[in-house]
Coordinates of C-alpha atoms in Angstrom, one line a residue:
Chain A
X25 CA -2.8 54.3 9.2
X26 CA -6.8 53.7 9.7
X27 CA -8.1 51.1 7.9
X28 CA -12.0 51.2 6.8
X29 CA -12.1 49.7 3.6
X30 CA -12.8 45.7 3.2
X31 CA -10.4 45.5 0.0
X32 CA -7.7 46.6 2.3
X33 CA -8.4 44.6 4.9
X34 CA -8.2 41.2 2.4
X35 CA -4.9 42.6 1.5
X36 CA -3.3 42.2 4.5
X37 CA -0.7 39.8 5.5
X38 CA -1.8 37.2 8.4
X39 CA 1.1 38.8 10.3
X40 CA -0.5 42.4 9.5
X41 CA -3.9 41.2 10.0
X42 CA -2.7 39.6 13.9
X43 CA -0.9 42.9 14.6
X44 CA -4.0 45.2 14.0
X45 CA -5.7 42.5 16.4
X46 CA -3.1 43.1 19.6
X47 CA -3.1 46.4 19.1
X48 CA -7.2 46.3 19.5
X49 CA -8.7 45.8 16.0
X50 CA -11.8 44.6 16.9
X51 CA -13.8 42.9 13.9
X52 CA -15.2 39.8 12.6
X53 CA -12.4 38.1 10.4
X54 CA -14.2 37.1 7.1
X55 CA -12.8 38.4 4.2
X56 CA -9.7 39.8 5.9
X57 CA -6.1 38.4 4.4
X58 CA -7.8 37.1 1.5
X59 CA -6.0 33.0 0.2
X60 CA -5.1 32.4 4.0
X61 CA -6.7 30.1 6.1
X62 CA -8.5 31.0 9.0
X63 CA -8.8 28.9 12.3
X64 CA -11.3 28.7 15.4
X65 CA -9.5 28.6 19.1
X66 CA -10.6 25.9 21.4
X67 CA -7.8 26.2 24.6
X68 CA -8.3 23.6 27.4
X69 CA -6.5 22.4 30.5
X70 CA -3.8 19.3 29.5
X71 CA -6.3 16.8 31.7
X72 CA -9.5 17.7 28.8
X73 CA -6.8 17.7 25.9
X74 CA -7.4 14.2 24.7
X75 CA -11.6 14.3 25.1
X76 CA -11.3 17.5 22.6
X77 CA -8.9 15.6 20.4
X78 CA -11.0 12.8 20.3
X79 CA -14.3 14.7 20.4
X80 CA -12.5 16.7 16.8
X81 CA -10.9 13.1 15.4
X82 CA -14.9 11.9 16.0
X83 CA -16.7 14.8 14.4
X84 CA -14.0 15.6 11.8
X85 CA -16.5 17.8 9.7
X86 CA -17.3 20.2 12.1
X87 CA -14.0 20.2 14.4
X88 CA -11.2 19.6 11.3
X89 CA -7.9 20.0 13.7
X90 CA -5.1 22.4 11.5
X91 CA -2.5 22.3 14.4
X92 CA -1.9 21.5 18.4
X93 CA 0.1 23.9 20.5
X94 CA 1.6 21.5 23.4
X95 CA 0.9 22.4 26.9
X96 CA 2.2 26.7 27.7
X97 CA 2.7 26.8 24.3
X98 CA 2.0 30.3 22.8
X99 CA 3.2 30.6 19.3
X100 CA 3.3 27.8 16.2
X101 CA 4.1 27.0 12.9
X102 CA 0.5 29.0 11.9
X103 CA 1.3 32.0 13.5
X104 CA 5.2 32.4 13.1
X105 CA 6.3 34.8 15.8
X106 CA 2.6 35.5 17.0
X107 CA 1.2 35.3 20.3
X108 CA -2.4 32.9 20.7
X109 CA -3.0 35.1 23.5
X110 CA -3.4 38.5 22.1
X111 CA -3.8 38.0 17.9
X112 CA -7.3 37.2 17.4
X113 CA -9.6 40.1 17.6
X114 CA -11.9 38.6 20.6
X115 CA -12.1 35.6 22.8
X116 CA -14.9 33.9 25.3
X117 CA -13.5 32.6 28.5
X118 CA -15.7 29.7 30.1
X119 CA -15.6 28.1 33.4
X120 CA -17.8 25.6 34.5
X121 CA -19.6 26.2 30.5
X122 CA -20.8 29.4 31.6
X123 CA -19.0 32.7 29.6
X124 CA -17.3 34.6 32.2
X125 CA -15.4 37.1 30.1
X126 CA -14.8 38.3 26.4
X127 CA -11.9 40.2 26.4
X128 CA -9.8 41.2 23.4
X129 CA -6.4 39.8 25.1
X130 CA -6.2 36.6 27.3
X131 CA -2.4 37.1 28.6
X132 CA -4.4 37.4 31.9
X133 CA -6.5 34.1 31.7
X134 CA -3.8 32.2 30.4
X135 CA -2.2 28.9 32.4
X136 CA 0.5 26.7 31.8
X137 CA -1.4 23.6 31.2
X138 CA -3.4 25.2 28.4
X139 CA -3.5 23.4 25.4
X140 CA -4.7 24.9 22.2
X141 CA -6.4 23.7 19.5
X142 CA -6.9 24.8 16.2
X143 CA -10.0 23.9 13.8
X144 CA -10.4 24.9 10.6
X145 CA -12.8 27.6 9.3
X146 CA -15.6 28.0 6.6
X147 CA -13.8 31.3 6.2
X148 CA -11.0 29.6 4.5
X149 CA -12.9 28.8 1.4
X150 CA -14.7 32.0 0.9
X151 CA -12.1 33.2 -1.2
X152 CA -12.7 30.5 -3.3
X153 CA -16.3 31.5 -3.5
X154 CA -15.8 34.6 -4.6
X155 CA -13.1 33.2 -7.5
X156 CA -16.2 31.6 -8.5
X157 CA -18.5 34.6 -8.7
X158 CA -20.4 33.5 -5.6
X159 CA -20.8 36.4 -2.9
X160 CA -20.5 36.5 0.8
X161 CA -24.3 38.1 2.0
X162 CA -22.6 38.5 5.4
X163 CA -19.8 40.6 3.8
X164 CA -22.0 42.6 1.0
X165 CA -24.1 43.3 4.4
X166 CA -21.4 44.2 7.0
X167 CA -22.0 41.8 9.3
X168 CA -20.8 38.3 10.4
X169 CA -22.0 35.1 9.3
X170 CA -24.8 33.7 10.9
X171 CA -24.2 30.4 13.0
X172 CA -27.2 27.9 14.6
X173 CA -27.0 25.3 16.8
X174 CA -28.9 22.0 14.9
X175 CA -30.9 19.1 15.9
X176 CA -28.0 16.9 15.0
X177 CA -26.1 15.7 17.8
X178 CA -22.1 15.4 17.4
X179 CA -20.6 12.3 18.6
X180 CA -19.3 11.8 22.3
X181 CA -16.4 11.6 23.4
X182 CA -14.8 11.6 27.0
X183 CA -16.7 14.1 29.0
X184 CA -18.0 15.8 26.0
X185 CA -21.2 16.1 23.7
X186 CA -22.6 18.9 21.7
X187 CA -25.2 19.5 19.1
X188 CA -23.8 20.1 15.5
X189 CA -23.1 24.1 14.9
X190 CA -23.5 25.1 11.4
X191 CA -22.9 28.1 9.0
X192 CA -25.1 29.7 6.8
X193 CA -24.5 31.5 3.5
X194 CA -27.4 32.2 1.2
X195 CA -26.4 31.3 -2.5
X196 CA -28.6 31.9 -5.5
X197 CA -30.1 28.5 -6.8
X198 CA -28.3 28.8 -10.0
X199 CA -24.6 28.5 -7.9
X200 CA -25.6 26.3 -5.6
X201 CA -24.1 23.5 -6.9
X202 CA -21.3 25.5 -7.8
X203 CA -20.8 26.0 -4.0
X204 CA -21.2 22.4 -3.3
X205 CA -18.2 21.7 -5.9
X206 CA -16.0 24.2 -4.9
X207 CA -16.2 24.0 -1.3
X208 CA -16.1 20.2 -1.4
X209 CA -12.4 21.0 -2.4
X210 CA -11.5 22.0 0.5
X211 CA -12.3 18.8 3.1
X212 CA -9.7 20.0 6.3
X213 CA -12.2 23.1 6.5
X214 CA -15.7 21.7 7.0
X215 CA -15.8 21.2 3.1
X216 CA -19.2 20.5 1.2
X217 CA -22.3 21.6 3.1
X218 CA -24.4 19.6 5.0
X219 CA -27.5 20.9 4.4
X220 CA -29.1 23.1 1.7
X221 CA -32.6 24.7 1.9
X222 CA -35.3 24.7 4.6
X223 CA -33.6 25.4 7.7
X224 CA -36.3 23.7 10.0
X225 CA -34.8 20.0 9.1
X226 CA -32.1 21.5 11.0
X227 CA -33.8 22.1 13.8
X228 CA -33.5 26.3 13.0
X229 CA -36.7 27.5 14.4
X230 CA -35.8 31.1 12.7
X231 CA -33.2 31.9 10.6
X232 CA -33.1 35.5 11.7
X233 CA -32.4 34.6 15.2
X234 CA -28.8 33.0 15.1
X235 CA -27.3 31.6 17.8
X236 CA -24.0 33.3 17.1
X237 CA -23.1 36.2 14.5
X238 CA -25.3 38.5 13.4
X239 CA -28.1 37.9 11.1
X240 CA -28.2 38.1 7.0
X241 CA -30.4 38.7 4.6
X242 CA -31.7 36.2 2.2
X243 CA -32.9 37.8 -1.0
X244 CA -35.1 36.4 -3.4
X245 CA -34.1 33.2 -5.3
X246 CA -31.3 32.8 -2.9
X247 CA -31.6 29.3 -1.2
X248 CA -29.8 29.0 2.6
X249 CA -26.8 26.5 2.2
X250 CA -24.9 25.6 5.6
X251 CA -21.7 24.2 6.5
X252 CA -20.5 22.9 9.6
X253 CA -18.8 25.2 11.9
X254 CA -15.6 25.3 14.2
X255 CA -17.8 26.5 17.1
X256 CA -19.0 23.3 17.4
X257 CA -16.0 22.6 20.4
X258 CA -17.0 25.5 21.7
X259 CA -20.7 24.2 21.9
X260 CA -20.1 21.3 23.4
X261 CA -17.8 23.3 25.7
X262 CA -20.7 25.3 26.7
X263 CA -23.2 22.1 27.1
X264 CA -20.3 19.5 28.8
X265 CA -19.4 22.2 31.3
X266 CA -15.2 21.7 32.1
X267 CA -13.6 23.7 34.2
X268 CA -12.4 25.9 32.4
X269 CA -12.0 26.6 28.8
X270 CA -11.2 29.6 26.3
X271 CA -12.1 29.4 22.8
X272 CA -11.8 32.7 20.0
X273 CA -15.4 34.6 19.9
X274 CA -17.8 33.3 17.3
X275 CA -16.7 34.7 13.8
X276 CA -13.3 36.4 15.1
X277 CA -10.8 33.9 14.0
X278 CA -7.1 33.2 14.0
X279 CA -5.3 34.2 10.8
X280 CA -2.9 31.4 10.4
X281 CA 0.5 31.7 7.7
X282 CA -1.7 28.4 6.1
X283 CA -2.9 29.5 2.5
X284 CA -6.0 28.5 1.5
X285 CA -4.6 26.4 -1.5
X286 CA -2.4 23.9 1.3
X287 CA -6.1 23.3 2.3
X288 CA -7.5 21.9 -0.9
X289 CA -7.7 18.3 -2.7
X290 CA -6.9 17.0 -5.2
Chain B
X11 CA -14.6 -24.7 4.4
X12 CA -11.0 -24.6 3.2
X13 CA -10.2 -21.3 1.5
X14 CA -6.8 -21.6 -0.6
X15 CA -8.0 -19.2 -3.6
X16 CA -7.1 -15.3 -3.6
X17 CA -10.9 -14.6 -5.5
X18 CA -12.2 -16.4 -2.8
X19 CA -10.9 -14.3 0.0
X20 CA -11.6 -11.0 -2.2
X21 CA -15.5 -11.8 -1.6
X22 CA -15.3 -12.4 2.1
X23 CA -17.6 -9.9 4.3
X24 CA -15.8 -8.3 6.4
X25 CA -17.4 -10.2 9.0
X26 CA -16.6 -13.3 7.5
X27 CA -12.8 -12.5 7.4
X28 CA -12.4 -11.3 10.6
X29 CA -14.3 -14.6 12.0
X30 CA -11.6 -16.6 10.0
X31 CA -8.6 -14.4 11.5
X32 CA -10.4 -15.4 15.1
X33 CA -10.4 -18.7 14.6
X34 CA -6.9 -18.7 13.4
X35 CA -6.1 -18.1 9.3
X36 CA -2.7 -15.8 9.7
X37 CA -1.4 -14.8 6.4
X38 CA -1.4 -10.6 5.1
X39 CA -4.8 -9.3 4.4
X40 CA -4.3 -7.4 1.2
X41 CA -6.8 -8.6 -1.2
X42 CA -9.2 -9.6 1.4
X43 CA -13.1 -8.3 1.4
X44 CA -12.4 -6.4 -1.6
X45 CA -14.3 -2.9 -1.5
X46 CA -14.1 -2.8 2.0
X47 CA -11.6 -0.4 4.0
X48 CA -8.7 -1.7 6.4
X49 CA -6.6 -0.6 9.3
X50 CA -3.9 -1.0 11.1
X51 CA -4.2 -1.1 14.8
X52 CA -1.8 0.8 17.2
X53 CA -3.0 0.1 21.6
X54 CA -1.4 2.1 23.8
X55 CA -2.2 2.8 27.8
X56 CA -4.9 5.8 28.4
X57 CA -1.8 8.0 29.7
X58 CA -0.1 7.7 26.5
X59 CA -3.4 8.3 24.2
X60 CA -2.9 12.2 24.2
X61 CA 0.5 11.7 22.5
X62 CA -0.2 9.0 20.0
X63 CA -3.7 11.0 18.8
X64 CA -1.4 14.5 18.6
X65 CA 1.3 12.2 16.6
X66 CA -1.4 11.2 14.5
X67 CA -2.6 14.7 13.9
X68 CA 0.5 16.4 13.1
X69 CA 1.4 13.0 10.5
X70 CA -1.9 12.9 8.8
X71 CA -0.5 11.5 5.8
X72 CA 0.8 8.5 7.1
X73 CA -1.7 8.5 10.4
X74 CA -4.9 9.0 9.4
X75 CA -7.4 8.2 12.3
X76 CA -10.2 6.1 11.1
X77 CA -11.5 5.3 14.3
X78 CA -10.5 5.3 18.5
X79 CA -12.1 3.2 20.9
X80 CA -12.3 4.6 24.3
X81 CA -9.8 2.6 27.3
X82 CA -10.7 -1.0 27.7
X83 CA -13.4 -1.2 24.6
X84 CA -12.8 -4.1 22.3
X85 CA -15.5 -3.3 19.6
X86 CA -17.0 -0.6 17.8
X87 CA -18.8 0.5 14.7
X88 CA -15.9 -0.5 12.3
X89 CA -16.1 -4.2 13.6
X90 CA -19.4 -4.8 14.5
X91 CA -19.9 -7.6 16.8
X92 CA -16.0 -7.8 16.4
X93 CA -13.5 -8.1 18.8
X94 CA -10.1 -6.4 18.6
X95 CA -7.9 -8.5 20.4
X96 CA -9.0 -11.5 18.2
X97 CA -10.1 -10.5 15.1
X98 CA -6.5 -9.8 13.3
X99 CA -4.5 -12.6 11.8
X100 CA -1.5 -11.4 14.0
X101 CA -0.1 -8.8 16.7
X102 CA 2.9 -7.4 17.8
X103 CA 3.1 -6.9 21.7
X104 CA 5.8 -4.0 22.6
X105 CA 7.7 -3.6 26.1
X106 CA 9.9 -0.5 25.9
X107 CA 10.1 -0.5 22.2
X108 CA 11.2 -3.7 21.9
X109 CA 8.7 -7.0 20.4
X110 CA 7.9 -9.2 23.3
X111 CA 5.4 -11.3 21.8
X112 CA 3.8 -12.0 17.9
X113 CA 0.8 -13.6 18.9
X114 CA -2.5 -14.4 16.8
X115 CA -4.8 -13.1 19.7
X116 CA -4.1 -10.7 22.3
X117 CA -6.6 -11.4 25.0
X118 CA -3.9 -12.4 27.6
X119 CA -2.5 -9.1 26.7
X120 CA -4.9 -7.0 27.5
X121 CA -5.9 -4.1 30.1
X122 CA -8.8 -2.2 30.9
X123 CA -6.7 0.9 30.2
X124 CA -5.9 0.5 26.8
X125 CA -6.8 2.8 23.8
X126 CA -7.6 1.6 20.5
X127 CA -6.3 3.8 17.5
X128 CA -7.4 2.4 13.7
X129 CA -5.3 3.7 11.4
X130 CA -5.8 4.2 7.8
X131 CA -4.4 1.5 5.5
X132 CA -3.2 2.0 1.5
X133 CA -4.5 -1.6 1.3
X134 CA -8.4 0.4 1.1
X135 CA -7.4 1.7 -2.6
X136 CA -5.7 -1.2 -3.5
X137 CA -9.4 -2.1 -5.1
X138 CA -9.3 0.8 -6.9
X139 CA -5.7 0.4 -8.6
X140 CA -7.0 -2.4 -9.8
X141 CA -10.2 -1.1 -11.4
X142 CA -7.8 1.1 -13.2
X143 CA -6.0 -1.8 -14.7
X144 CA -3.0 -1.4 -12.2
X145 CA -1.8 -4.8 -10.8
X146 CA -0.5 -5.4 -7.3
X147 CA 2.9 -7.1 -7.7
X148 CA 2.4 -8.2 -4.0
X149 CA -0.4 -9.9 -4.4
X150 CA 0.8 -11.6 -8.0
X151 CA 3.9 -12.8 -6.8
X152 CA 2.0 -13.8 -3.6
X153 CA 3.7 -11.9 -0.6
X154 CA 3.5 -9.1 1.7
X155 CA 3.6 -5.5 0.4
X156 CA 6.9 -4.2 1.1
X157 CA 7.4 -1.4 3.9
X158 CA 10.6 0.9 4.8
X159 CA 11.9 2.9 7.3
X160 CA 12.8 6.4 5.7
X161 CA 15.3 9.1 6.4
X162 CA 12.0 11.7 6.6
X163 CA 10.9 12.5 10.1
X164 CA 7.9 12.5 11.4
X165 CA 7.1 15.6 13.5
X166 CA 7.3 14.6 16.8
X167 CA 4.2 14.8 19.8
X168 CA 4.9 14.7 23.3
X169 CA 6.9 11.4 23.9
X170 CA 6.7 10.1 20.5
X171 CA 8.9 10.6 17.6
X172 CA 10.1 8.4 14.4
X173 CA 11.0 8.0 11.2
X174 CA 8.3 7.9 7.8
X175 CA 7.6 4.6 7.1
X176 CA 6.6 4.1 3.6
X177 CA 4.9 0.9 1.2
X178 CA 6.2 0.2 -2.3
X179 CA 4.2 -0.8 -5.1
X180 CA 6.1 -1.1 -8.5
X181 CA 4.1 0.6 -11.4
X182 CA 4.4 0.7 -15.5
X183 CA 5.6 3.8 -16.2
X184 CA 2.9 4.4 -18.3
X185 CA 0.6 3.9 -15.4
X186 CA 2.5 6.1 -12.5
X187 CA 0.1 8.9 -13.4
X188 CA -2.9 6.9 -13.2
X189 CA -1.9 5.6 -9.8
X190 CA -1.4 8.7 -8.3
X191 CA -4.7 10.4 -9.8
X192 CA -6.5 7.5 -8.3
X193 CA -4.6 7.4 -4.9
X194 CA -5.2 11.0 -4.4
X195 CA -8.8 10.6 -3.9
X196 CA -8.3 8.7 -0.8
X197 CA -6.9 11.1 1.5
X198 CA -7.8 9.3 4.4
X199 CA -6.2 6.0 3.3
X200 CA -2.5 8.2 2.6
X201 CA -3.9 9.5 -0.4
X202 CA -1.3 10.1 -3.7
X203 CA 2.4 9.1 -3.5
X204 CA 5.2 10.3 -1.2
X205 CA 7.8 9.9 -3.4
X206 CA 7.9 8.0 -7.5
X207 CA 11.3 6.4 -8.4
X208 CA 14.5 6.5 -6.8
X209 CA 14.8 4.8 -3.2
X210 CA 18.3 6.0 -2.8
X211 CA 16.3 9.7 -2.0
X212 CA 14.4 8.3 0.8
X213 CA 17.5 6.8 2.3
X214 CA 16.3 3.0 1.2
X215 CA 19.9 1.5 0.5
X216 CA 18.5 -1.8 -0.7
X217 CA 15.1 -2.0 -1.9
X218 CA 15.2 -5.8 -2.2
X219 CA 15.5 -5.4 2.1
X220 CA 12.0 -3.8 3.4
X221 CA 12.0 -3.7 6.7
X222 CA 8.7 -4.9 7.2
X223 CA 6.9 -7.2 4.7
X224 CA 8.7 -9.2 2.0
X225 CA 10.5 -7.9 -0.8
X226 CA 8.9 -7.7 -4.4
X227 CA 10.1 -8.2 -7.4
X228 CA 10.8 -5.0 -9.8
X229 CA 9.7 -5.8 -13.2
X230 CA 11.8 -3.8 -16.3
X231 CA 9.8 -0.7 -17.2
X232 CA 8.3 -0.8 -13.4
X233 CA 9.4 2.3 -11.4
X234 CA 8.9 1.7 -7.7
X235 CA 6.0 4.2 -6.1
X236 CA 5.8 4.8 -2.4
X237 CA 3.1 5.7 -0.2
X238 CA 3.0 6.6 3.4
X239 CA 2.5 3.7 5.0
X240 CA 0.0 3.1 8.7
X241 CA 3.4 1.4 10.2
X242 CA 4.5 4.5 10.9
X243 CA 2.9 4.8 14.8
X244 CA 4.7 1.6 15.5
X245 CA 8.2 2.9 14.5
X246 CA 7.4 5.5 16.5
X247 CA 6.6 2.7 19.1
X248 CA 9.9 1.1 18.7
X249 CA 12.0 4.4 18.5
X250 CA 10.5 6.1 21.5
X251 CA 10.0 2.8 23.9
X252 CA 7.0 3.8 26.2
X253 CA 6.7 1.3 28.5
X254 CA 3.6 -1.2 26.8
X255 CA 2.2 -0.8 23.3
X256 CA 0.4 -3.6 20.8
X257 CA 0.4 -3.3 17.3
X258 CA -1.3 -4.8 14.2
X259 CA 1.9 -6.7 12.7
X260 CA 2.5 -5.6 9.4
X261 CA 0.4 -6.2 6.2
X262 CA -1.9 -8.1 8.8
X263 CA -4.7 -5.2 9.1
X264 CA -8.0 -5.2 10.6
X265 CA -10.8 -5.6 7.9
X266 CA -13.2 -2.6 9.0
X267 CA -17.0 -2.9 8.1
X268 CA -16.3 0.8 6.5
X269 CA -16.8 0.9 2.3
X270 CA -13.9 2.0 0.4
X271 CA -15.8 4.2 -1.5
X272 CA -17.0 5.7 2.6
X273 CA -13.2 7.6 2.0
X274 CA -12.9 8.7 -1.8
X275 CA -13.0 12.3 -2.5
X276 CA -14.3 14.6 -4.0

């Protein structure tokens, strides 16, 4: 069976959705297995496990932490009978901060001392958007949702320090504040934005030149609102320089068992 | 100055309480700098960090991480210019799980490897009960909050593991619905009820027994409503006896310089 239609895609189980990825799906993850919760990968060795933890307990907005896999660990309550190493679509391995690989599978990177993180996603909510008659450009365009790294600077911890990385949808000014209520709902996945309009307070020199994901169009009357984003570890990854580190690639989640609604207060 | 008055204690600054604790006041600190947020304190050696933050992660509800200060800080931006072996009104010190010492200043205690955790305290909505017309029974009849051990487990994380450990606050029926709609905006602070009514459920045999705290009185037409409770690390302390640990002791919290109002969502 070949799947080409979104509205298929959002009706796939999380289990569905992670066996089309190890068997080589290989697609950005917004939209698909539509009220579940999506997570970004940040993998270390056990000796960096408590500076992430820490660096994610300090900088809760960007780095919300869903679940811990202990040290070899490969599978978890958010993947029930799935495999870390092989169900997300894409993956960036990084030693020394520098990306050395982006392979589809990481069975072959993988070490016993690995510990793996997972932060929540901006992803998670968009369902909630659209409940709420707010579209997804990215999704209406075909392509992944833009990401920037900001001005702001994330608090340290340990041996790392990163800039904020943020999300950006463009939402007509009329919904705005629609998005800001709905989202704000939803706190364990990066929850109300932290910025709306003129991307330059960020830092974002231009808007059509993301640091990760692809770039969208912003029509007329639409105002840029962004969210902090789960590759914010992966930032600071890329900046602190460890070792070594794996992390998903930018837009190409994990599709946890979580719904979207275990997510969302009060 | 002598203070005797429970008003007068409610308009302490933070600063101003925690300089009394220093200097030696020891008596429970709900009540204390109302409108300002507290915590309870749970030190453990850097080695053992990794565990009690990935305990604290996977128990949110009764663990919620306010703050961490890195091995051998005493101070940080909840206490500024405070000191966190003084500024409590007391301290348990643990060897193996067992309580060596209750003293009102730890800095013969101390190491340059210990880790700071501040955990989130129900005392923080306490002020806003109140605001809603819901009394503290505690504070009226001029004790401790009562706390239990549970018969719910806490999942476990690395070499920790324990029971729930919840605090009891009796509540007019008419006003149980009120307490949790307020409660539930403070997520960070244990948020809305574990369990409303019968203690029998939660394996409390006696509820006139806490096992921390005093016991409170039950007025007819009260039904008793428990919350998670931040006491919860330290029976994991006791339970899983790693080999040095110091703890707030119970109902006396650190008075952070953090508003309420810093935690309340949405």
């Amino acid at each position: 069976m070949t799947i080409t239609d979104h509205a298929d895609l959002a009706r796939l189980t999380p289990r569905e959705a992670r066996e089309r990825f190890r068997r080589g799906l290989l697609r950005p993850t917004s939209g698909i297995s539509a009220g579940y919760a999506q997570a970004n990968l940040i993998i270390v060795p056990r000796e960096l496990a408590f500076d992430v933890l820490l660096f994610a307990q300090r900088n809760a907005k960007p780095c919300p932490v869903l679940g811990v896999l202990d040290a070899g660990e490969t599978t978890g309550e958010l993947l029930k009978d799935g495999d870390i190493r092989t169900d997300l679509p894409q993956y960036v391995v990084y030693e020394n901060g520098r990306d050395i690989a982006r392979p589809t599978d990481i069975t072959e990177y993988w070490r016993d001392d690995l510990v793996t993180f997972m932060v929540g996603c901006s992803f998670t909510f968009e369902d909630a958007l659209l409940n709420n008659g707010i579209r997804m450009a990215h999704n209406d365009q075909g392509v992944n949702v833009p990401m920037y790294r900001t001005n702001r600077r994330c608090e340290p911890a340990g041996s790392l320090s990163g800039p904020l990385v943020v999300s950006m949808r463009p939402v007509p000014a009329s919904q705005v504040a629609d998005a800001v209520r709905v989202t704000s709902r939803y706190p364990a996945v990066h929850g109300a934005p932290v910025h709306v309009g003129n991307p330059e307070e960020l830092g974002i020199k231009d808007v059509n030149q993301p640091d990760f994901g692809d770039p969208v169009r912003i029509e007329p009357g639409h105002i840029p609102v962004f969210w902090a984003c789960g590759v914010t570890p992966q930032a600071a990854v890329m900046e602190s320089r460890p070792q070594y580190a794996i992390s998903h690639a930018p837009g190409h989640m994990l599709i946890t068992d979580a719904k979207d609604s275990d997510y969302q207060v009060p």
